Short mmCIF file of N, CA, C and O in Angstrom, two decimals:
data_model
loop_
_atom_site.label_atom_id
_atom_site.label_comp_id
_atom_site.label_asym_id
_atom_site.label_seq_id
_atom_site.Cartn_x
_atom_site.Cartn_y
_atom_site.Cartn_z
N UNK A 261 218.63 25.37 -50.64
CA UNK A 261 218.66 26.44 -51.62
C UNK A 261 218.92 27.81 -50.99
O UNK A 261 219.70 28.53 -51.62
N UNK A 262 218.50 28.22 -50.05
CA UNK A 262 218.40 29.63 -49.07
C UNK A 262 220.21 29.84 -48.70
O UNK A 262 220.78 30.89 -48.43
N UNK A 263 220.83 28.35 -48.82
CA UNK A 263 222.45 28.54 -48.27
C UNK A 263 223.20 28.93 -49.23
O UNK A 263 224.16 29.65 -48.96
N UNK A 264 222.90 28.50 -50.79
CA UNK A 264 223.63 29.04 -51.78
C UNK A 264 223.38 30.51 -52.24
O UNK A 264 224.24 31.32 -52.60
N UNK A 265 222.07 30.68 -52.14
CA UNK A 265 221.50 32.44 -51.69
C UNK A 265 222.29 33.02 -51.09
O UNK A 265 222.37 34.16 -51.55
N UNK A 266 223.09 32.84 -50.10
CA UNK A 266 222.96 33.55 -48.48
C UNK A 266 224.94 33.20 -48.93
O UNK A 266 225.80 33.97 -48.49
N UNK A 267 225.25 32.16 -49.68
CA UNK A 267 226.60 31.78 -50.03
C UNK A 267 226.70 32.79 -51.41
O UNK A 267 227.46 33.73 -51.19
N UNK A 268 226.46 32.79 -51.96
CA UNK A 268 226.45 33.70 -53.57
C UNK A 268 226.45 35.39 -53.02
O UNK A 268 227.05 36.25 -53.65
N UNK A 269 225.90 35.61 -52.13
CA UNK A 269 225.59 36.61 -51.52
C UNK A 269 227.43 37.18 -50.74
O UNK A 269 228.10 38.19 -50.92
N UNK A 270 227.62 36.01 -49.96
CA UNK A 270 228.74 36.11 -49.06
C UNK A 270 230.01 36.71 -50.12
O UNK A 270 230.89 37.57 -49.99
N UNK A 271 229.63 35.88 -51.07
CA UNK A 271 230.64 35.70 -52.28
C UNK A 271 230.76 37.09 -52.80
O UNK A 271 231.85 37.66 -52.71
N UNK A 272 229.56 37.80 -53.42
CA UNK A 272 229.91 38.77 -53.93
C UNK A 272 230.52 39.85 -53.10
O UNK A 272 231.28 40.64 -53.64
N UNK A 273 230.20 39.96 -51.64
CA UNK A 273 230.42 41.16 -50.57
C UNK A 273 231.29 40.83 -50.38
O UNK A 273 231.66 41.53 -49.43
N UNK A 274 232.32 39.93 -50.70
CA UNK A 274 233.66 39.49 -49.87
C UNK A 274 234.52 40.30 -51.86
O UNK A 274 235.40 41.14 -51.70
N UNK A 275 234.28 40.06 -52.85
CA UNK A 275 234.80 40.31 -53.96
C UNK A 275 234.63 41.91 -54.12
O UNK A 275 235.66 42.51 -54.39
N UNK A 276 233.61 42.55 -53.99
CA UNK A 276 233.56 43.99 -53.75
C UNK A 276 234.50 44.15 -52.58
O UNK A 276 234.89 45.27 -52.91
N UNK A 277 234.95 43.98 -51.83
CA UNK A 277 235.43 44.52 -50.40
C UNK A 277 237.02 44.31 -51.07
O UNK A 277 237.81 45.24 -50.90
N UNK A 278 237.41 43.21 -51.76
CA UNK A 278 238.60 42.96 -52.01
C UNK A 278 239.07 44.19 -52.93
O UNK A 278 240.18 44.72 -52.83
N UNK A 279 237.96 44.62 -53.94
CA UNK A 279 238.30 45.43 -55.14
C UNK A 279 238.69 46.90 -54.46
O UNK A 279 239.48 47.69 -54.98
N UNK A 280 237.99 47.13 -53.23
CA UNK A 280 237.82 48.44 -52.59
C UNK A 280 239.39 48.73 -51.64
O UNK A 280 239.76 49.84 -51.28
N UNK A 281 240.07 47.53 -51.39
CA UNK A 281 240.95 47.41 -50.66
C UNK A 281 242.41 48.78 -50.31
O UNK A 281 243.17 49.04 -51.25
N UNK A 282 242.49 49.07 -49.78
CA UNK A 282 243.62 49.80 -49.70
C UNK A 282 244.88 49.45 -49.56
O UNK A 282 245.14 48.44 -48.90
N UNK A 283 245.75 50.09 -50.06
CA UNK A 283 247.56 49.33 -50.32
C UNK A 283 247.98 50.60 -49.12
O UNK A 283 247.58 51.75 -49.32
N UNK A 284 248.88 50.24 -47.78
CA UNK A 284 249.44 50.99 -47.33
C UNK A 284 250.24 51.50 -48.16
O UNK A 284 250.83 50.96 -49.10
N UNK A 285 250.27 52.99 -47.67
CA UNK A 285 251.59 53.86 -48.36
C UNK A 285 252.71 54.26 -47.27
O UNK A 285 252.43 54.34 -46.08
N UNK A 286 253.99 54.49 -47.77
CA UNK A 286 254.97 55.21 -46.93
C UNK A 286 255.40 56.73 -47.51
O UNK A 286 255.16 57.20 -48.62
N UNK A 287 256.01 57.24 -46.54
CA UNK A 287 257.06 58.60 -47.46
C UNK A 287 257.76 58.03 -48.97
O UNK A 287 257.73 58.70 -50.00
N UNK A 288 258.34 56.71 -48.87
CA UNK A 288 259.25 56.84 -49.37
C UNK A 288 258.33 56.15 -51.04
O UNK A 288 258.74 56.22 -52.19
N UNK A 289 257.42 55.70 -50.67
CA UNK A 289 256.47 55.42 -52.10
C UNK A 289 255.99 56.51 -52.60
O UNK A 289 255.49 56.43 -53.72
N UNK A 290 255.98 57.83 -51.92
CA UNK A 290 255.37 59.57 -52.64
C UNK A 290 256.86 59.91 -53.10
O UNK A 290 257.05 60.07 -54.31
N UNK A 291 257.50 59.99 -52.57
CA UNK A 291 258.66 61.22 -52.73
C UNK A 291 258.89 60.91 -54.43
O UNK A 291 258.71 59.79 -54.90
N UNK A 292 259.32 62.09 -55.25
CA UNK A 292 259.14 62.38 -56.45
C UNK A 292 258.29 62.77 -56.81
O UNK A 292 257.37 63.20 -56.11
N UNK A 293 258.34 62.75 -58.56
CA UNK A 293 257.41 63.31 -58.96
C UNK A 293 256.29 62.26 -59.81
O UNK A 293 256.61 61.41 -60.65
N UNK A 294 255.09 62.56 -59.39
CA UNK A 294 254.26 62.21 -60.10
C UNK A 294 253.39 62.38 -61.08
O UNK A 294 252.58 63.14 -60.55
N UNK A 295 252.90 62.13 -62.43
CA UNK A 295 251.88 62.55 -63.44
C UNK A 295 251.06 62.15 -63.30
O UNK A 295 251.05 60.94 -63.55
N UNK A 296 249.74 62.79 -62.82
CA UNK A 296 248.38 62.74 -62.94
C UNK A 296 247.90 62.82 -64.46
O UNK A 296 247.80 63.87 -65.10
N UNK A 297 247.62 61.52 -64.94
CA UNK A 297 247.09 61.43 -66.16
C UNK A 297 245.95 61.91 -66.79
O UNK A 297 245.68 62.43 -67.87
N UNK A 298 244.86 61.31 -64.93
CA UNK A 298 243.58 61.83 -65.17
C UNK A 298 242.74 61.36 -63.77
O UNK A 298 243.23 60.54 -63.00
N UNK A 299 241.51 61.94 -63.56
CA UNK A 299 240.80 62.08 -62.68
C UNK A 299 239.59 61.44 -62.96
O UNK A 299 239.27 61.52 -64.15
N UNK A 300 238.56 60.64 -62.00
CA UNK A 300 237.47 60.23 -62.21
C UNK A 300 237.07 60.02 -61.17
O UNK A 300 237.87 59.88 -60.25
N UNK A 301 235.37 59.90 -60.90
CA UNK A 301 234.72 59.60 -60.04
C UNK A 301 234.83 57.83 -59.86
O UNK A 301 234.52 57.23 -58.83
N UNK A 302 235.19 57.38 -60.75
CA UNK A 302 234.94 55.91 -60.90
C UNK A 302 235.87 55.03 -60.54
O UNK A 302 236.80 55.06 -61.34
N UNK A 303 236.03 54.24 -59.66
CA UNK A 303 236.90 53.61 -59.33
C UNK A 303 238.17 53.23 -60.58
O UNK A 303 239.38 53.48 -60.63
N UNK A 304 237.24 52.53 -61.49
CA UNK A 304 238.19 51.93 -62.78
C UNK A 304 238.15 53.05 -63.84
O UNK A 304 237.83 52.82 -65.01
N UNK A 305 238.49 54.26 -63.39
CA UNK A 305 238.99 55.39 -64.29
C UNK A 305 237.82 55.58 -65.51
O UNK A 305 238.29 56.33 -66.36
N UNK A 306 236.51 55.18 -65.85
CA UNK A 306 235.80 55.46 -66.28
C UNK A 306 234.74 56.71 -66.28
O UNK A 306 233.95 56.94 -65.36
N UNK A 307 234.89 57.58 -67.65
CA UNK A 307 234.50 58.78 -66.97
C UNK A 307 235.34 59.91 -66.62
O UNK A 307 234.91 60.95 -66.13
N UNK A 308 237.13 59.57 -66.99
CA UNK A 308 238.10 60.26 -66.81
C UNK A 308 238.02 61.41 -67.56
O UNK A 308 237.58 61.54 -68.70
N UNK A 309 238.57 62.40 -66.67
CA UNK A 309 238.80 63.82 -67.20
C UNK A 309 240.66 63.80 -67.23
O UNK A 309 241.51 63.93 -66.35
N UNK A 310 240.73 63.59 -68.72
CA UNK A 310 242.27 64.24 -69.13
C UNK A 310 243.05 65.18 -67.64
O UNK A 310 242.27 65.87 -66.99
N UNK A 311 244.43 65.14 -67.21
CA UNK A 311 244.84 65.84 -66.56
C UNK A 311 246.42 66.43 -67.20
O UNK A 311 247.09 65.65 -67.86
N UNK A 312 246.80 67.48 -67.01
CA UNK A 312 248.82 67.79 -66.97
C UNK A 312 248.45 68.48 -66.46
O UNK A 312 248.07 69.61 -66.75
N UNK A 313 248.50 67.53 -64.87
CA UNK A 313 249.21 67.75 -63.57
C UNK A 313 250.44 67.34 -62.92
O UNK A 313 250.62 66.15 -63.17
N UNK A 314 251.18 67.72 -62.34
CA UNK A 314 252.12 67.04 -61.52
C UNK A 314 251.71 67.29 -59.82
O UNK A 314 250.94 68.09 -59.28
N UNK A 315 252.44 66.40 -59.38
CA UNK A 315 252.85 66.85 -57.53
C UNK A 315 253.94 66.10 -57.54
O UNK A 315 254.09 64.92 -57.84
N UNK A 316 254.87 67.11 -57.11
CA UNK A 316 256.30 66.81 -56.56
C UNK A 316 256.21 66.57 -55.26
O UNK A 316 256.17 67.64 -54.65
N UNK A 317 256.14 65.38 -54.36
CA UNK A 317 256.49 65.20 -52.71
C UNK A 317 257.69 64.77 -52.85
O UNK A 317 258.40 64.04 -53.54
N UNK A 318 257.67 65.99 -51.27
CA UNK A 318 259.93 66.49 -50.91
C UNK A 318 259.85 65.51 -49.44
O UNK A 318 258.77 65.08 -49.04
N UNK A 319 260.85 65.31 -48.90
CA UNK A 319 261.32 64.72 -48.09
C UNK A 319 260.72 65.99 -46.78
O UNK A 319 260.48 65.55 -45.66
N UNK A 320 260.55 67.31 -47.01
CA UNK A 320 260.48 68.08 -45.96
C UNK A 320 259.01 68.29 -45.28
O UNK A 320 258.71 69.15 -44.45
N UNK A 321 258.10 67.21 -45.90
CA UNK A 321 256.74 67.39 -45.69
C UNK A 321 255.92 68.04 -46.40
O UNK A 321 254.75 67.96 -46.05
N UNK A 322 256.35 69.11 -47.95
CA UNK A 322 255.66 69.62 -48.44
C UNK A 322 255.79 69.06 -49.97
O UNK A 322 256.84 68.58 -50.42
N UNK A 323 254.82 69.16 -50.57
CA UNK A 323 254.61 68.75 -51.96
C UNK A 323 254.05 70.09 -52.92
O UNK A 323 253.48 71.08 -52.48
N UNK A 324 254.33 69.86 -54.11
CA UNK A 324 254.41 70.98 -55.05
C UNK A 324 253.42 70.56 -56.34
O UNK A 324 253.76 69.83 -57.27
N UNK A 325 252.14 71.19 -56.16
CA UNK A 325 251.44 70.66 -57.37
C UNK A 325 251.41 71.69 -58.64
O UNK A 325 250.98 72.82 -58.40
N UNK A 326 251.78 71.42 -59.81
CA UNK A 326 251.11 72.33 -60.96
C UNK A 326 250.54 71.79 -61.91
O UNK A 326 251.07 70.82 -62.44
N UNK A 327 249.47 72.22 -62.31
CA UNK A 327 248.66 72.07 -63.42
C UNK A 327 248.92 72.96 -64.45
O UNK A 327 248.96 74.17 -64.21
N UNK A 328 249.16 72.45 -65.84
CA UNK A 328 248.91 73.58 -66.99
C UNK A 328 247.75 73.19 -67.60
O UNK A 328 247.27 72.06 -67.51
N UNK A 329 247.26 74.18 -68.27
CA UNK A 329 246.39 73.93 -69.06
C UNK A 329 246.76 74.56 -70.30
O UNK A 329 247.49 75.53 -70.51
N UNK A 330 245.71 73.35 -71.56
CA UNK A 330 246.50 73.62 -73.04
C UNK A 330 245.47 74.26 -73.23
O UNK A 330 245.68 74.84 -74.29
N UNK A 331 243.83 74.71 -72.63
CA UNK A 331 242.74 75.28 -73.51
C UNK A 331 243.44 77.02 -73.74
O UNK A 331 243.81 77.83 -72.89
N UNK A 332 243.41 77.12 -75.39
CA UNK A 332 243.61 78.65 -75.32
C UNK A 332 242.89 79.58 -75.33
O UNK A 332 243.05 80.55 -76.06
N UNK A 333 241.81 79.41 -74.40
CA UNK A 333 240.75 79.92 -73.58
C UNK A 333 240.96 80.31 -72.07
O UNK A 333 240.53 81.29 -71.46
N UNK A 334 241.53 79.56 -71.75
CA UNK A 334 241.68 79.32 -70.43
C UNK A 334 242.17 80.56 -69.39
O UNK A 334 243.29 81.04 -69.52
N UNK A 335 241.57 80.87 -68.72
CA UNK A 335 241.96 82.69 -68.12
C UNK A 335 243.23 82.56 -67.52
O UNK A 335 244.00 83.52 -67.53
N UNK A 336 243.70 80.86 -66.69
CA UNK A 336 245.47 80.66 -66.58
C UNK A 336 245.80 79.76 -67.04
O UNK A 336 245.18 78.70 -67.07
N UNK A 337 247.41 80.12 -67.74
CA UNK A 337 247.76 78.80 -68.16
C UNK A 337 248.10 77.90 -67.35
O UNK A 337 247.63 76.76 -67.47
N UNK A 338 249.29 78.33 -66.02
CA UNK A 338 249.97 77.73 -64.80
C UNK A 338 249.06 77.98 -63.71
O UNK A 338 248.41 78.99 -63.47
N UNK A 339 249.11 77.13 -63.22
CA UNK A 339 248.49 77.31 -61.46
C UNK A 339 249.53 75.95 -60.76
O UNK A 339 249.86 74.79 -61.00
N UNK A 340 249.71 76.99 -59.78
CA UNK A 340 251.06 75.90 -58.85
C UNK A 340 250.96 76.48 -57.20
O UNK A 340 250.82 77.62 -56.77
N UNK A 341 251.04 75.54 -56.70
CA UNK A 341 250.80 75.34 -55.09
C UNK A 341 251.76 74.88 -54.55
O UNK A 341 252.46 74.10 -55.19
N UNK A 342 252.10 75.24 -53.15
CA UNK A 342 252.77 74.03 -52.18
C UNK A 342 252.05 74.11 -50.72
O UNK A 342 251.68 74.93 -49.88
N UNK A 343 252.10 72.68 -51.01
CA UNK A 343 250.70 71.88 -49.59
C UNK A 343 251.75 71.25 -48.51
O UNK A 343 252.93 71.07 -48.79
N UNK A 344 251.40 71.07 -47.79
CA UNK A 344 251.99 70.41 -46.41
C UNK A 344 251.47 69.07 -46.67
O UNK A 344 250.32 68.86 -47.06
N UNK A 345 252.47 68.00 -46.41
CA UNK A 345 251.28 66.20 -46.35
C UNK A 345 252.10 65.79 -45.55
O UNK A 345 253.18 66.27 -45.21
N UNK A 346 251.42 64.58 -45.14
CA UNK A 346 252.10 63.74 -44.40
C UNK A 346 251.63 62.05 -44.56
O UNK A 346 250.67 61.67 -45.23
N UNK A 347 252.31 61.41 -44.00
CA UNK A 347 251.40 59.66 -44.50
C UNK A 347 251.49 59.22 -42.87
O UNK A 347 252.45 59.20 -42.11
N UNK A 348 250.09 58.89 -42.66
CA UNK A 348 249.80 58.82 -41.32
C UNK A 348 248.78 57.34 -41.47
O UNK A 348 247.74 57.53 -42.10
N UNK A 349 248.95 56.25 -41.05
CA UNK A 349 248.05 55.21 -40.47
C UNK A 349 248.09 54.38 -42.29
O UNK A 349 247.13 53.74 -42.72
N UNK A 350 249.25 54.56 -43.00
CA UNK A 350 249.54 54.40 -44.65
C UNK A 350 248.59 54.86 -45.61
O UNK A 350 248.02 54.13 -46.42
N UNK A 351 248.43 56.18 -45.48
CA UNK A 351 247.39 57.08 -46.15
C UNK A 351 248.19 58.14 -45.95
O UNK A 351 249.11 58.21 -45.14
N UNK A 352 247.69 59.27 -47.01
CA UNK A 352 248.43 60.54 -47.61
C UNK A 352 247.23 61.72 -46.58
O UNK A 352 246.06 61.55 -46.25
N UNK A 353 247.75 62.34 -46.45
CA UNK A 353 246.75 63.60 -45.27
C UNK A 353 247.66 64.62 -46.03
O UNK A 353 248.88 64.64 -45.91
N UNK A 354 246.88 65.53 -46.90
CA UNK A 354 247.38 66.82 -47.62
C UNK A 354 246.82 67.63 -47.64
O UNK A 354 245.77 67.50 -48.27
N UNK A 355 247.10 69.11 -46.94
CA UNK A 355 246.68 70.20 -47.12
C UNK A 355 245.60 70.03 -48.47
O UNK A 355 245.80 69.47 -49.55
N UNK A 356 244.20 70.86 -47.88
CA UNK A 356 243.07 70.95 -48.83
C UNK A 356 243.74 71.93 -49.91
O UNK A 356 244.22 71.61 -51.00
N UNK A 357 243.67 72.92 -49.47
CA UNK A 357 243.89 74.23 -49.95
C UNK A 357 245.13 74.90 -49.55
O UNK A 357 245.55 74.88 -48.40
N UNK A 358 245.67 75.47 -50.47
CA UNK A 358 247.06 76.57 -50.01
C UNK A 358 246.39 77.79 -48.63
O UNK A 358 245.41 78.54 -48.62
N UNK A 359 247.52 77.46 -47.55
CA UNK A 359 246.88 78.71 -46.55
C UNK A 359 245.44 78.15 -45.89
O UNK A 359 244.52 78.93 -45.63
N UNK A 360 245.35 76.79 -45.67
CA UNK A 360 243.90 76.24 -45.20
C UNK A 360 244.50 75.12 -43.92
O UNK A 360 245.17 74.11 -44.07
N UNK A 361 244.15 75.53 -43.04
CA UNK A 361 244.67 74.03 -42.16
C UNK A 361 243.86 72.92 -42.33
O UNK A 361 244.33 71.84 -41.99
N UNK A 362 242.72 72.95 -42.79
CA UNK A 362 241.72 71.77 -43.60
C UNK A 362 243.14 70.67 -44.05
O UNK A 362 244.06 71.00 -44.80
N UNK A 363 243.04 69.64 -43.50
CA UNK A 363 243.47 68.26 -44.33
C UNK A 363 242.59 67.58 -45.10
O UNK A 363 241.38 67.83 -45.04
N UNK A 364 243.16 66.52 -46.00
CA UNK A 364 242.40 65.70 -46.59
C UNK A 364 243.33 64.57 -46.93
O UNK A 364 244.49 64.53 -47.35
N UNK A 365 242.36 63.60 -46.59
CA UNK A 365 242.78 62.00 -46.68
C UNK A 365 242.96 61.20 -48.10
O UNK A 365 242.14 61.19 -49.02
N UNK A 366 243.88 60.70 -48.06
CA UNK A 366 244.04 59.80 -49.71
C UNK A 366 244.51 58.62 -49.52
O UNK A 366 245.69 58.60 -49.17
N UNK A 367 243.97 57.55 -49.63
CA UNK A 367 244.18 56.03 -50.16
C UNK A 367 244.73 55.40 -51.04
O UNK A 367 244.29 55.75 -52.14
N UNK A 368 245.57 54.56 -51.13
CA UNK A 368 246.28 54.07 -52.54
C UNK A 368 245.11 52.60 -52.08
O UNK A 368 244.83 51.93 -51.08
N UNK A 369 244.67 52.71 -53.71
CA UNK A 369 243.17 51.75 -54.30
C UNK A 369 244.01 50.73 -54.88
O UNK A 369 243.78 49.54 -54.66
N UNK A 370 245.20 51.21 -55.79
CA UNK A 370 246.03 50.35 -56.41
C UNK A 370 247.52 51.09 -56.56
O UNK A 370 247.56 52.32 -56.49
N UNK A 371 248.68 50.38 -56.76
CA UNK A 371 250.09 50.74 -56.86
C UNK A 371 250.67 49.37 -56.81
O UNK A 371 250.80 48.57 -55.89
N UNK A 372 251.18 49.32 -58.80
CA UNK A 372 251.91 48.58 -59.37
C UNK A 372 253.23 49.70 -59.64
O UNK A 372 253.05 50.77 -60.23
N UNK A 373 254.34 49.32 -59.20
CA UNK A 373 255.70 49.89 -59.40
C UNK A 373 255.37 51.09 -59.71
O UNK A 373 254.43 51.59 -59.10
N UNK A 374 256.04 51.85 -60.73
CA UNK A 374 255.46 53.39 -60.89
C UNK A 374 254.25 53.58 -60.97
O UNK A 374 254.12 54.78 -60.73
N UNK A 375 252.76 52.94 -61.26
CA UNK A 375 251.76 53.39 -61.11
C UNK A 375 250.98 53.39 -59.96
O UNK A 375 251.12 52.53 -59.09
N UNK A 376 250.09 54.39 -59.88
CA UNK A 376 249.21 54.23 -58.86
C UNK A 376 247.77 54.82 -58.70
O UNK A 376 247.77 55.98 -59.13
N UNK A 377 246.78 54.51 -58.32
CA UNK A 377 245.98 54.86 -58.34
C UNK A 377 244.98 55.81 -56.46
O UNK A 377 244.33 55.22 -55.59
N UNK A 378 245.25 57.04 -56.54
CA UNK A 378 244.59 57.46 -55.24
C UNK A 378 242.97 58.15 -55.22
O UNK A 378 242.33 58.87 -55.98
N UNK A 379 242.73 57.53 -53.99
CA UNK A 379 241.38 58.25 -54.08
C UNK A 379 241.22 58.95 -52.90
O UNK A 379 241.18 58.44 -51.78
N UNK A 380 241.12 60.41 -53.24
CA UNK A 380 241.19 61.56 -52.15
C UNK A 380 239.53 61.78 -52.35
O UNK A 380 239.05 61.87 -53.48
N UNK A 381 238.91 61.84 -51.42
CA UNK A 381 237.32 62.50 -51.15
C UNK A 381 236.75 61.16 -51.88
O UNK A 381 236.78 59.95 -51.65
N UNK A 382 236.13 62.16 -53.04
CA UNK A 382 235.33 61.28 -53.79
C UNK A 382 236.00 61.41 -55.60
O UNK A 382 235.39 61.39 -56.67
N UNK A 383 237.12 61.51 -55.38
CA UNK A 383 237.96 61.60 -56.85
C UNK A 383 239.37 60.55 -56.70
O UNK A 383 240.21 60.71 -55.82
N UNK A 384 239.43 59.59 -57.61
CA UNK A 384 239.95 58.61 -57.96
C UNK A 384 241.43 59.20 -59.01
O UNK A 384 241.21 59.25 -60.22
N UNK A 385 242.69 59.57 -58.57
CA UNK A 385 243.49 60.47 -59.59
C UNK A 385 244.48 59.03 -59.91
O UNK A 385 244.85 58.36 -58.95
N UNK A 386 244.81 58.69 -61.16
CA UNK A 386 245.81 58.12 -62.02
C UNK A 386 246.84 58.33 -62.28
O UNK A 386 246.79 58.77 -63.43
N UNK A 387 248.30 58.31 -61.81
CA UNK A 387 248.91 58.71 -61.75
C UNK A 387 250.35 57.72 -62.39
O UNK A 387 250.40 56.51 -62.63
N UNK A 388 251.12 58.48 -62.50
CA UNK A 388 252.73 57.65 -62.96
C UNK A 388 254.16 58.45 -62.37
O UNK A 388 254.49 59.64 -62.36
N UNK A 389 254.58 57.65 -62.06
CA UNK A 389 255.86 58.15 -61.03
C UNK A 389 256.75 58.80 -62.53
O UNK A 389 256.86 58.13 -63.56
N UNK A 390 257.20 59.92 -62.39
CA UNK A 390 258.49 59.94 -63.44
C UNK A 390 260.23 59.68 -63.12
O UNK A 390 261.04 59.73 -64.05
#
C-alpha cells in the first residue's frame, strides 16, 4: 500500500512538472507583431485582466510596446516604449524598463501556431501573433 502512495505521489509531481514545462523560443518565433489579449497571475489565464497591448519585435534587437487605453478616465490614452530583447538559452531577456539596463526573463508556457502564452516574473501574458 505505501508503493501506490509513494506511486500516486510520483504521478502527480511528474503531471505538474509537465504542465509547468517550457517551449524553447527563437528570434524568428517573436519577430512581428503581437496582441496581448490579457494578463494573469494564473497559469490558465484565470483571473485575467483585459489588455490592448501590442509588442512589435524587429529583427534589430529592439521591440516596440504600446498600450491604449479605452477608460475615459484614464490620465493617458497611448503609452509606447522601445526595449532592447534578446532570446538567449530559448527564453526572451527584455529590457525591464525604458532607459533601465535591468533585464527580465520570459518563458513560452505554451505556443500553438499564432498563439502563445509567456510568463515574465510572476505575470502569465496571452497573446496572438497578427
Amino acid at each position: 500500500m505505501p508503493f501506490l502512495k509513494h506511486l500516486g505521489l510520483l504521478l502527480f509531481s511528474a503531471s505538474f512538472a509537465a504542465g509547468a514545462a517550457e517551449i524553447p523560443l527563437t528570434q524568428a518565433d517573436l519577430l512581428g507583431t503581437w496582441q496581448i489579449e490579457k494578463e494573469s497571475v494564473n497559469a490558465d489565464g484565470s483571473g485575467a485582466r483585459g489588455l490592448n497591448t501590442t509588442w512589435t519585435f524587429r529583427n534589430d534587437g529592439t521591440m516596440e510596446g504600446i498600450s491604449q487605453e479605452n477608460d475615459s478616465h484614464a490620465r493617458i490614452e497611448q503609452l509606447k516604449a522601445v526595449l532592447n530583447y534578446s532570446v538567449e538559452d530559448g527564453k526572451l531577456k527584455k529590457q525591464a524598463a525604458p532607459g533601465r539596463s535591468k533585464m527580465e526573463t520570459c518563458a513560452a508556457t505554451a505556443k500553438d501556431g499564432n498563439k502563445m502564452v509567456l510568463k515574465c516574473q510572476s505575470i502569465y501574458f496571452f497573446m496572438t501573433k497578427k
